[in-house]
Amino acid sequence: MFGHFMYNRLPVNPGVAGSEDLVCATLIQRQQWQGFNGAPTITSANVHLPFNLFGVSSGAGMYFIGDNLGFEQNIHARLAYAVRFPVGSGKLGIGFSGGIFQKGYTNTEFITGMENGGGTVSSDGAIPQGEENAIKADFDFGMFYKTDELYFGLSS
């Protein structure tokens, strides 16, 4: 969960790659409910830079996000590329990114209730016990327009 998208735009929109006309690096760490077991934590690290590829204004970047909440762990890692075009007084970036998304679930300590008040632990069949992990390919597309006064984008 981020509340500072203006400082962490590349994971939201790959069209941002190279939009700052210099190397841009961001590191954000959030820890909520410090000291509680399963407390939410999230780390986001990204870097992107502009360059010219065969005379075409471009940008490239990469990012990593690690997100933990309770028994769930998520990891995103992607590479991004954008082509930049002058439009009016600004530049339009059209970009895509690709990488992996890993979702993990470890449930060895979850207690759902007590049976008959006798102190035995019951298990809810709807909540899987043990560990599960899956890694899938993940792709994004985005457009990002920026002038000296404003910026806006669209991504999916």
PDB file of N, CA and C in Angstrom, residues 50-116:
ATOM      1  N   PRO A  50      17.019   7.868 -18.893  1.00  0.00           N
ATOM      2  CA  PRO A  50      16.791   8.110 -20.320  1.00  0.00           C
ATOM      3  C   PRO A  50      18.025   7.722 -21.136  1.00  0.00           C
ATOM      4  N   PHE A  51      17.825   7.418 -22.401  1.00  0.00           N
ATOM      5  CA  PHE A  51      18.929   7.166 -23.326  1.00  0.00           C
ATOM      6  C   PHE A  51      18.393   7.237 -24.745  1.00  0.00           C
ATOM      7  N   ASN A  52      19.289   7.305 -25.701  1.00  0.00           N
ATOM      8  CA  ASN A  52      18.916   7.279 -27.115  1.00  0.00           C
ATOM      9  C   ASN A  52      19.356   5.952 -27.704  1.00  0.00           C
ATOM     10  N   LEU A  53      18.416   5.256 -28.307  1.00  0.00           N
ATOM     11  CA  LEU A  53      18.688   3.972 -28.928  1.00  0.00           C
ATOM     12  C   LEU A  53      18.477   4.126 -30.423  1.00  0.00           C
ATOM     13  N   PHE A  54      19.567   4.122 -31.185  1.00  0.00           N
ATOM     14  CA  PHE A  54      19.519   4.306 -32.635  1.00  0.00           C
ATOM     15  C   PHE A  54      18.804   5.600 -33.004  1.00  0.00           C
ATOM     16  N   GLY A  55      19.056   6.660 -32.230  1.00  0.00           N
ATOM     17  CA  GLY A  55      18.466   7.963 -32.486  1.00  0.00           C
ATOM     18  C   GLY A  55      17.044   8.128 -31.980  1.00  0.00           C
ATOM     19  N   VAL A  56      16.516   7.135 -31.284  1.00  0.00           N
ATOM     20  CA  VAL A  56      15.158   7.195 -30.740  1.00  0.00           C
ATOM     21  C   VAL A  56      15.242   7.498 -29.250  1.00  0.00           C
ATOM     22  N   SER A  57      14.552   8.555 -28.819  1.00  0.00           N
ATOM     23  CA  SER A  57      14.521   8.906 -27.405  1.00  0.00           C
ATOM     24  C   SER A  57      13.796   7.805 -26.634  1.00  0.00           C
ATOM     25  N   SER A  58      14.478   7.216 -25.655  1.00  0.00           N
ATOM     26  CA  SER A  58      13.950   6.064 -24.927  1.00  0.00           C
ATOM     27  C   SER A  58      14.232   6.194 -23.441  1.00  0.00           C
ATOM     28  N   GLY A  59      13.681   5.291 -22.689  1.00  0.00           N
ATOM     29  CA  GLY A  59      13.959   5.182 -21.267  1.00  0.00           C
ATOM     30  C   GLY A  59      13.843   3.726 -20.850  1.00  0.00           C
ATOM     31  N   ALA A  60      14.615   3.348 -19.851  1.00  0.00           N
ATOM     32  CA  ALA A  60      14.570   1.976 -19.343  1.00  0.00           C
ATOM     33  C   ALA A  60      14.677   2.021 -17.824  1.00  0.00           C
ATOM     34  N   GLY A  61      14.156   0.995 -17.220  1.00  0.00           N
ATOM     35  CA  GLY A  61      14.231   0.932 -15.774  1.00  0.00           C
ATOM     36  C   GLY A  61      13.941  -0.458 -15.262  1.00  0.00           C
ATOM     37  N   MET A  62      14.075  -0.607 -13.956  1.00  0.00           N
ATOM     38  CA  MET A  62      13.751  -1.866 -13.306  1.00  0.00           C
ATOM     39  C   MET A  62      13.237  -1.563 -11.911  1.00  0.00           C
ATOM     40  N   TYR A  63      12.419  -2.469 -11.402  1.00  0.00           N
ATOM     41  CA  TYR A  63      11.954  -2.281 -10.040  1.00  0.00           C
ATOM     42  C   TYR A  63      11.704  -3.605  -9.350  1.00  0.00           C
ATOM     43  N   PHE A  64      11.709  -3.515  -8.029  1.00  0.00           N
ATOM     44  CA  PHE A  64      11.469  -4.647  -7.139  1.00  0.00           C
ATOM     45  C   PHE A  64      10.507  -4.186  -6.050  1.00  0.00           C
ATOM     46  N   ILE A  65       9.511  -5.000  -5.756  1.00  0.00           N
ATOM     47  CA  ILE A  65       8.615  -4.742  -4.634  1.00  0.00           C
ATOM     48  C   ILE A  65       8.505  -6.021  -3.822  1.00  0.00           C
ATOM     49  N   GLY A  66       8.734  -5.927  -2.521  1.00  0.00           N
ATOM     50  CA  GLY A  66       8.523  -7.026  -1.585  1.00  0.00           C
ATOM     51  C   GLY A  66       7.424  -6.615  -0.622  1.00  0.00           C
ATOM     52  N   ASP A  67       6.383  -7.424  -0.515  1.00  0.00           N
ATOM     53  CA  ASP A  67       5.207  -7.073   0.280  1.00  0.00           C
ATOM     54  C   ASP A  67       4.841  -8.258   1.176  1.00  0.00           C
ATOM     55  N   ASN A  68       4.750  -8.026   2.477  1.00  0.00           N
ATOM     56  CA  ASN A  68       4.367  -9.067   3.427  1.00  0.00           C
ATOM     57  C   ASN A  68       3.195  -8.584   4.265  1.00  0.00           C
ATOM     58  N   LEU A  69       2.191  -9.434   4.379  1.00  0.00           N
ATOM     59  CA  LEU A  69       1.036  -9.126   5.221  1.00  0.00           C
ATOM     60  C   LEU A  69       0.529 -10.433   5.804  1.00  0.00           C
ATOM     61  N   GLY A  70       0.674 -10.580   7.105  1.00  0.00           N
ATOM     62  CA  GLY A  70       0.232 -11.805   7.751  1.00  0.00           C
ATOM     63  C   GLY A  70       0.972 -13.008   7.213  1.00  0.00           C
ATOM     64  N   PHE A  71       0.234 -13.966   6.658  1.00  0.00           N
ATOM     65  CA  PHE A  71       0.829 -15.197   6.133  1.00  0.00           C
ATOM     66  C   PHE A  71       1.176 -15.098   4.654  1.00  0.00           C
ATOM     67  N   GLU A  72       0.915 -13.943   4.050  1.00  0.00           N
ATOM     68  CA  GLU A  72       1.095 -13.773   2.612  1.00  0.00           C
ATOM     69  C   GLU A  72       2.364 -12.985   2.310  1.00  0.00           C
ATOM     70  N   GLN A  73       3.134 -13.472   1.326  1.00  0.00           N
ATOM     71  CA  GLN A  73       4.327 -12.778   0.857  1.00  0.00           C
ATOM     72  C   GLN A  73       4.230 -12.642  -0.661  1.00  0.00           C
ATOM     73  N   ASN A  74       4.470 -11.419  -1.151  1.00  0.00           N
ATOM     74  CA  ASN A  74       4.431 -11.153  -2.591  1.00  0.00           C
ATOM     75  C   ASN A  74       5.734 -10.504  -3.020  1.00  0.00           C
ATOM     76  N   ILE A  75       6.227 -10.899  -4.180  1.00  0.00           N
ATOM     77  CA  ILE A  75       7.430 -10.295  -4.755  1.00  0.00           C
ATOM     78  C   ILE A  75       7.139  -9.963  -6.211  1.00  0.00           C
ATOM     79  N   HIS A  76       7.415  -8.712  -6.593  1.00  0.00           N
ATOM     80  CA  HIS A  76       7.304  -8.265  -7.983  1.00  0.00           C
ATOM     81  C   HIS A  76       8.707  -7.858  -8.426  1.00  0.00           C
ATOM     82  N   ALA A  77       9.125  -8.282  -9.596  1.00  0.00           N
ATOM     83  CA  ALA A  77      10.393  -7.845 -10.179  1.00  0.00           C
ATOM     84  C   ALA A  77      10.164  -7.674 -11.679  1.00  0.00           C
ATOM     85  N   ARG A  78      10.459  -6.470 -12.197  1.00  0.00           N
ATOM     86  CA  ARG A  78      10.174  -6.187 -13.602  1.00  0.00           C
ATOM     87  C   ARG A  78      11.253  -5.314 -14.231  1.00  0.00           C
ATOM     88  N   LEU A  79      11.354  -5.415 -15.552  1.00  0.00           N
ATOM     89  CA  LEU A  79      12.144  -4.512 -16.380  1.00  0.00           C
ATOM     90  C   LEU A  79      11.164  -3.703 -17.220  1.00  0.00           C
ATOM     91  N   ALA A  80      11.465  -2.413 -17.418  1.00  0.00           N
ATOM     92  CA  ALA A  80      10.564  -1.533 -18.168  1.00  0.00           C
ATOM     93  C   ALA A  80      11.325  -0.828 -19.284  1.00  0.00           C
ATOM     94  N   TYR A  81      10.613  -0.557 -20.368  1.00  0.00           N
ATOM     95  CA  TYR A  81      11.168   0.190 -21.498  1.00  0.00           C
ATOM     96  C   TYR A  81      10.082   1.126 -22.023  1.00  0.00           C
ATOM     97  N   ALA A  82      10.473   2.363 -22.353  1.00  0.00           N
ATOM     98  CA  ALA A  82       9.530   3.333 -22.914  1.00  0.00           C
ATOM     99  C   ALA A  82      10.171   4.081 -24.072  1.00  0.00           C
ATOM    100  N   VAL A  83       9.381   4.371 -25.077  1.00  0.00           N
ATOM    101  CA  VAL A  83       9.783   5.239 -26.176  1.00  0.00           C
ATOM    102  C   VAL A  83       9.177   6.606 -25.878  1.00  0.00           C
ATOM    103  N   ARG A  84       9.956   7.662 -26.062  1.00  0.00           N
ATOM    104  CA  ARG A  84       9.522   9.010 -25.693  1.00  0.00           C
ATOM    105  C   ARG A  84       9.381   9.871 -26.944  1.00  0.00           C
ATOM    106  N   PHE A  85       8.228  10.541 -27.062  1.00  0.00           N
ATOM    107  CA  PHE A  85       7.934  11.388 -28.216  1.00  0.00           C
ATOM    108  C   PHE A  85       7.640  12.817 -27.753  1.00  0.00           C
ATOM    109  N   PRO A  86       8.177  13.832 -28.457  1.00  0.00           N
ATOM    110  CA  PRO A  86       7.781  15.202 -28.121  1.00  0.00           C
ATOM    111  C   PRO A  86       6.343  15.451 -28.574  1.00  0.00           C
ATOM    112  N   VAL A  87       5.510  15.940 -27.658  1.00  0.00           N
ATOM    113  CA  VAL A  87       4.115  16.270 -27.953  1.00  0.00           C
ATOM    114  C   VAL A  87       3.815  17.596 -27.276  1.00  0.00           C
ATOM    115  N   GLY A  88       3.531  18.620 -28.062  1.00  0.00           N
ATOM    116  CA  GLY A  88       3.274  19.944 -27.490  1.00  0.00           C
ATOM    117  C   GLY A  88       4.490  20.428 -26.714  1.00  0.00           C
ATOM    118  N   SER A  89       4.263  20.910 -25.513  1.00  0.00           N
ATOM    119  CA  SER A  89       5.369  21.412 -24.691  1.00  0.00           C
ATOM    120  C   SER A  89       5.976  20.335 -23.803  1.00  0.00           C
ATOM    121  N   GLY A  90       5.558  19.078 -23.957  1.00  0.00           N
ATOM    122  CA  GLY A  90       6.072  17.998 -23.108  1.00  0.00           C
ATOM    123  C   GLY A  90       6.505  16.804 -23.915  1.00  0.00           C
ATOM    124  N   LYS A  91       6.623  15.679 -23.232  1.00  0.00           N
ATOM    125  CA  LYS A  91       6.979  14.417 -23.868  1.00  0.00           C
ATOM    126  C   LYS A  91       5.989  13.344 -23.452  1.00  0.00           C
ATOM    127  N   LEU A  92       5.652  12.484 -24.414  1.00  0.00           N
ATOM    128  CA  LEU A  92       4.782  11.354 -24.178  1.00  0.00           C
ATOM    129  C   LEU A  92       5.629  10.096 -24.193  1.00  0.00           C
ATOM    130  N   GLY A  93       5.541   9.321 -23.120  1.00  0.00           N
ATOM    131  CA  GLY A  93       6.231   8.037 -23.045  1.00  0.00           C
ATOM    132  C   GLY A  93       5.229   6.909 -23.216  1.00  0.00           C
ATOM    133  N   ILE A  94       5.532   5.985 -24.113  1.00  0.00           N
ATOM    134  CA  ILE A  94       4.710   4.796 -24.296  1.00  0.00           C
ATOM    135  C   ILE A  94       5.599   3.619 -23.936  1.00  0.00           C
ATOM    136  N   GLY A  95       5.211   2.903 -22.889  1.00  0.00           N
ATOM    137  CA  GLY A  95       6.098   1.877 -22.382  1.00  0.00           C
ATOM    138  C   GLY A  95       5.427   0.570 -22.045  1.00  0.00           C
ATOM    139  N   PHE A  96       6.261  -0.436 -21.838  1.00  0.00           N
ATOM    140  CA  PHE A  96       5.790  -1.743 -21.388  1.00  0.00           C
ATOM    141  C   PHE A  96       6.803  -2.287 -20.398  1.00  0.00           C
ATOM    142  N   SER A  97       6.358  -3.180 -19.561  1.00  0.00           N
ATOM    143  CA  SER A  97       7.270  -3.843 -18.621  1.00  0.00           C
ATOM    144  C   SER A  97       6.890  -5.309 -18.544  1.00  0.00           C
ATOM    145  N   GLY A  98       7.865  -6.102 -18.193  1.00  0.00           N
ATOM    146  CA  GLY A  98       7.645  -7.533 -18.033  1.00  0.00           C
ATOM    147  C   GLY A  98       8.539  -8.072 -16.945  1.00  0.00           C
ATOM    148  N   GLY A  99       8.058  -9.078 -16.292  1.00  0.00           N
ATOM    149  CA  GLY A  99       8.842  -9.693 -15.226  1.00  0.00           C
ATOM    150  C   GLY A  99       8.075 -10.803 -14.557  1.00  0.00           C
ATOM    151  N   ILE A 100       8.331 -10.968 -13.262  1.00  0.00           N
ATOM    152  CA  ILE A 100       7.694 -12.048 -12.515  1.00  0.00           C
ATOM    153  C   ILE A 100       6.908 -11.504 -11.329  1.00  0.00           C
ATOM    154  N   PHE A 101       5.922 -12.272 -10.945  1.00  0.00           N
ATOM    155  CA  PHE A 101       5.159 -12.017  -9.730  1.00  0.00           C
ATOM    156  C   PHE A 101       5.124 -13.332  -8.966  1.00  0.00           C
ATOM    157  N   GLN A 102       5.656 -13.319  -7.751  1.00  0.00           N
ATOM    158  CA  GLN A 102       5.633 -14.503  -6.904  1.00  0.00           C
ATOM    159  C   GLN A 102       4.686 -14.257  -5.742  1.00  0.00           C
ATOM    160  N   LYS A 103       3.793 -15.180  -5.528  1.00  0.00           N
ATOM    161  CA  LYS A 103       2.870 -15.093  -4.401  1.00  0.00           C
ATOM    162  C   LYS A 103       3.109 -16.319  -3.530  1.00  0.00           C
ATOM    163  N   GLY A 104       3.347 -16.056  -2.258  1.00  0.00           N
ATOM    164  CA  GLY A 104       3.586 -17.138  -1.319  1.00  0.00           C
ATOM    165  C   GLY A 104       2.646 -17.035  -0.133  1.00  0.00           C
ATOM    166  N   TYR A 105       2.354 -18.175   0.445  1.00  0.00           N
ATOM    167  CA  TYR A 105       1.444 -18.247   1.581  1.00  0.00           C
ATOM    168  C   TYR A 105       1.998 -19.283   2.544  1.00  0.00           C
ATOM    169  N   THR A 106       2.256 -18.888   3.783  1.00  0.00           N
ATOM    170  CA  THR A 106       2.740 -19.799   4.817  1.00  0.00           C
ATOM    171  C   THR A 106       1.781 -19.724   5.995  1.00  0.00           C
ATOM    172  N   ASN A 107       1.090 -20.819   6.256  1.00  0.00           N
ATOM    173  CA  ASN A 107       0.118 -20.835   7.344  1.00  0.00           C
ATOM    174  C   ASN A 107       0.402 -22.024   8.249  1.00  0.00           C
ATOM    175  N   THR A 108       1.249 -21.811   9.218  1.00  0.00           N
ATOM    176  CA  THR A 108       1.546 -22.873  10.177  1.00  0.00           C
ATOM    177  C   THR A 108       1.136 -22.490  11.590  1.00  0.00           C
ATOM    178  N   GLU A 109       0.741 -21.242  11.810  1.00  0.00           N
ATOM    179  CA  GLU A 109       0.429 -20.774  13.151  1.00  0.00           C
ATOM    180  C   GLU A 109      -0.989 -20.247  13.311  1.00  0.00           C
ATOM    181  N   PHE A 110      -1.789 -20.292  12.274  1.00  0.00           N
ATOM    182  CA  PHE A 110      -3.116 -19.691  12.327  1.00  0.00           C
ATOM    183  C   PHE A 110      -4.069 -20.564  13.146  1.00  0.00           C
ATOM    184  N   ILE A 111      -4.689 -19.997  14.163  1.00  0.00           N
ATOM    185  CA  ILE A 111      -5.647 -20.710  15.012  1.00  0.00           C
ATOM    186  C   ILE A 111      -7.020 -20.117  14.733  1.00  0.00           C
ATOM    187  N   THR A 112      -7.963 -20.964  14.327  1.00  0.00           N
ATOM    188  CA  THR A 112      -9.280 -20.471  13.939  1.00  0.00           C
ATOM    189  C   THR A 112     -10.313 -20.545  15.051  1.00  0.00           C
ATOM    190  N   GLY A 113     -10.088 -21.311  16.081  1.00  0.00           N
ATOM    191  CA  GLY A 113     -11.071 -21.398  17.160  1.00  0.00           C
ATOM    192  C   GLY A 113     -10.831 -22.605  18.043  1.00  0.00           C
ATOM    193  N   MET A 114     -11.670 -22.766  19.037  1.00  0.00           N
ATOM    194  CA  MET A 114     -11.540 -23.873  19.978  1.00  0.00           C
ATOM    195  C   MET A 114     -12.798 -24.734  19.896  1.00  0.00           C
ATOM    196  N   GLU A 115     -12.645 -26.027  20.014  1.00  0.00           N
ATOM    197  CA  GLU A 115     -13.781 -26.944  19.982  1.00  0.00           C
ATOM    198  C   GLU A 115     -14.240 -27.265  21.399  1.00  0.00           C
ATOM    199  N   ASN A 116     -15.523 -27.179  21.648  1.00  0.00           N
ATOM    200  CA  ASN A 116     -16.149 -27.601  22.898  1.00  0.00           C
ATOM    201  C   ASN A 116     -15.524 -26.957  24.137  1.00  0.00           C
TER     202      ASN A 116
END
